Coordinates of C-alpha atoms in Angstrom, one line a residue:
D1 CA 100.8 101.2 83.6
H2 CA 104.3 101.7 85.3
D3 CA 102.8 104.5 87.4
G4 CA 100.5 102.0 88.8
R5 CA 97.2 103.5 87.1
V6 CA 94.5 101.4 85.7
L7 CA 94.5 101.0 82.1
S8 CA 91.5 99.3 81.6
A9 CA 89.2 96.7 83.7
N10 CA 86.8 94.1 83.1
R11 CA 83.2 93.9 84.0
A12 CA 83.9 91.5 86.9
M13 CA 86.6 94.2 88.4
G14 CA 83.5 96.7 88.4
S15 CA 81.2 94.6 89.9
L16 CA 83.1 93.5 92.7
L17 CA 83.8 97.1 93.5
G18 CA 80.3 98.3 92.8
T19 CA 81.3 100.4 89.8
R20 CA 81.2 100.8 86.1
P21 CA 84.8 99.2 84.6
Q22 CA 85.3 102.8 82.7
A23 CA 85.0 104.3 86.1
L24 CA 88.6 102.4 87.1
T25 CA 90.3 104.0 84.1
S26 CA 93.4 106.3 85.4
T27 CA 92.6 105.0 88.8
P28 CA 95.7 104.5 90.8
V29 CA 95.8 100.4 91.7
A30 CA 97.3 100.8 95.2
D31 CA 94.3 103.5 96.0
L32 CA 91.6 100.7 94.8
T33 CA 93.4 98.0 96.6
G34 CA 95.5 99.3 99.6
L35 CA 98.9 98.2 98.4
R36 CA 99.9 101.5 100.0
L37 CA 99.0 100.5 103.8
D38 CA 101.6 98.1 103.9
E39 CA 105.4 98.9 103.4
R40 CA 106.5 95.6 102.6
V41 CA 103.4 94.9 100.2
R42 CA 104.2 98.6 98.7
A43 CA 107.7 97.6 97.7
A44 CA 106.9 94.5 96.2
Y45 CA 104.2 96.1 94.1
H46 CA 106.9 99.0 92.8
D47 CA 109.3 96.7 92.3
V48 CA 106.7 94.9 90.0
L49 CA 106.0 97.9 88.2
Q50 CA 109.5 99.0 88.1
G51 CA 110.5 95.7 86.3
R52 CA 112.6 94.6 89.1
G53 CA 110.3 91.8 90.4
E54 CA 108.0 89.7 88.4
R55 CA 105.2 88.9 90.5
M56 CA 103.7 89.9 94.0
S57 CA 100.7 88.9 95.8
C58 CA 98.8 89.8 98.8
T59 CA 95.4 89.7 100.7
S60 CA 93.9 93.1 101.2
R61 CA 90.4 94.2 102.4
L62 CA 88.4 96.3 100.0
K63 CA 85.1 98.6 99.6
H64 CA 82.4 97.9 97.6
A65 CA 80.5 101.2 96.6
D66 CA 77.6 100.2 98.5
G67 CA 80.0 100.6 101.4
H68 CA 80.1 96.8 102.2
T69 CA 83.8 95.3 102.6
L70 CA 85.3 92.1 101.0
W71 CA 88.2 90.3 101.4
A72 CA 90.4 90.1 98.3
E73 CA 93.6 88.1 96.9
I74 CA 95.5 90.7 95.1
T75 CA 98.0 90.0 92.6
V76 CA 99.9 92.3 90.1
T77 CA 102.0 90.3 87.6
T78 CA 104.5 91.7 84.7
T79 CA 103.3 91.1 81.4
A80 CA 105.3 91.1 77.6
R81 CA 104.2 94.5 76.9
R82 CA 106.9 96.8 78.5
G83 CA 105.4 99.4 81.1
E84 CA 102.7 96.9 81.8
S85 CA 101.3 94.9 84.4
L86 CA 98.3 92.8 85.0
L87 CA 96.2 92.8 88.4
S88 CA 93.9 90.2 89.6
V89 CA 91.7 90.6 92.2
T90 CA 89.8 87.8 93.7
D91 CA 87.1 87.7 96.3
I92 CA 88.0 85.3 99.1
T93 CA 85.2 86.7 101.5
E94 CA 83.4 83.4 102.2
R95 CA 86.9 81.6 102.6
R96 CA 88.0 84.2 105.1
D97 CA 85.0 84.0 106.7
L98 CA 85.0 79.7 107.1
Q99 CA 88.6 80.1 108.3
E100 CA 87.2 82.4 111.2
R101 CA 84.6 80.2 112.1

């Protein structure tokens, strides 16, 4: 929503984070994804939420419920529904590991 809270989540998002999708409802997206950590990313994220930007993308390290971490590409895009945005999270851990090797 325009305040940055999850309205609904699919099974893939729940699986990625190791939780039920319903448990993610009302959770601040910035808390789930680490979007609060970098000032530039945080500003771009808030621009999308407030309708001043159409899309933002970044890479962040996420924590699974079992404690392991993973790398994710996070994208937030405006939708046709006023006040709502689409959050897309892609696990890029394998790609990141290959790049490091």
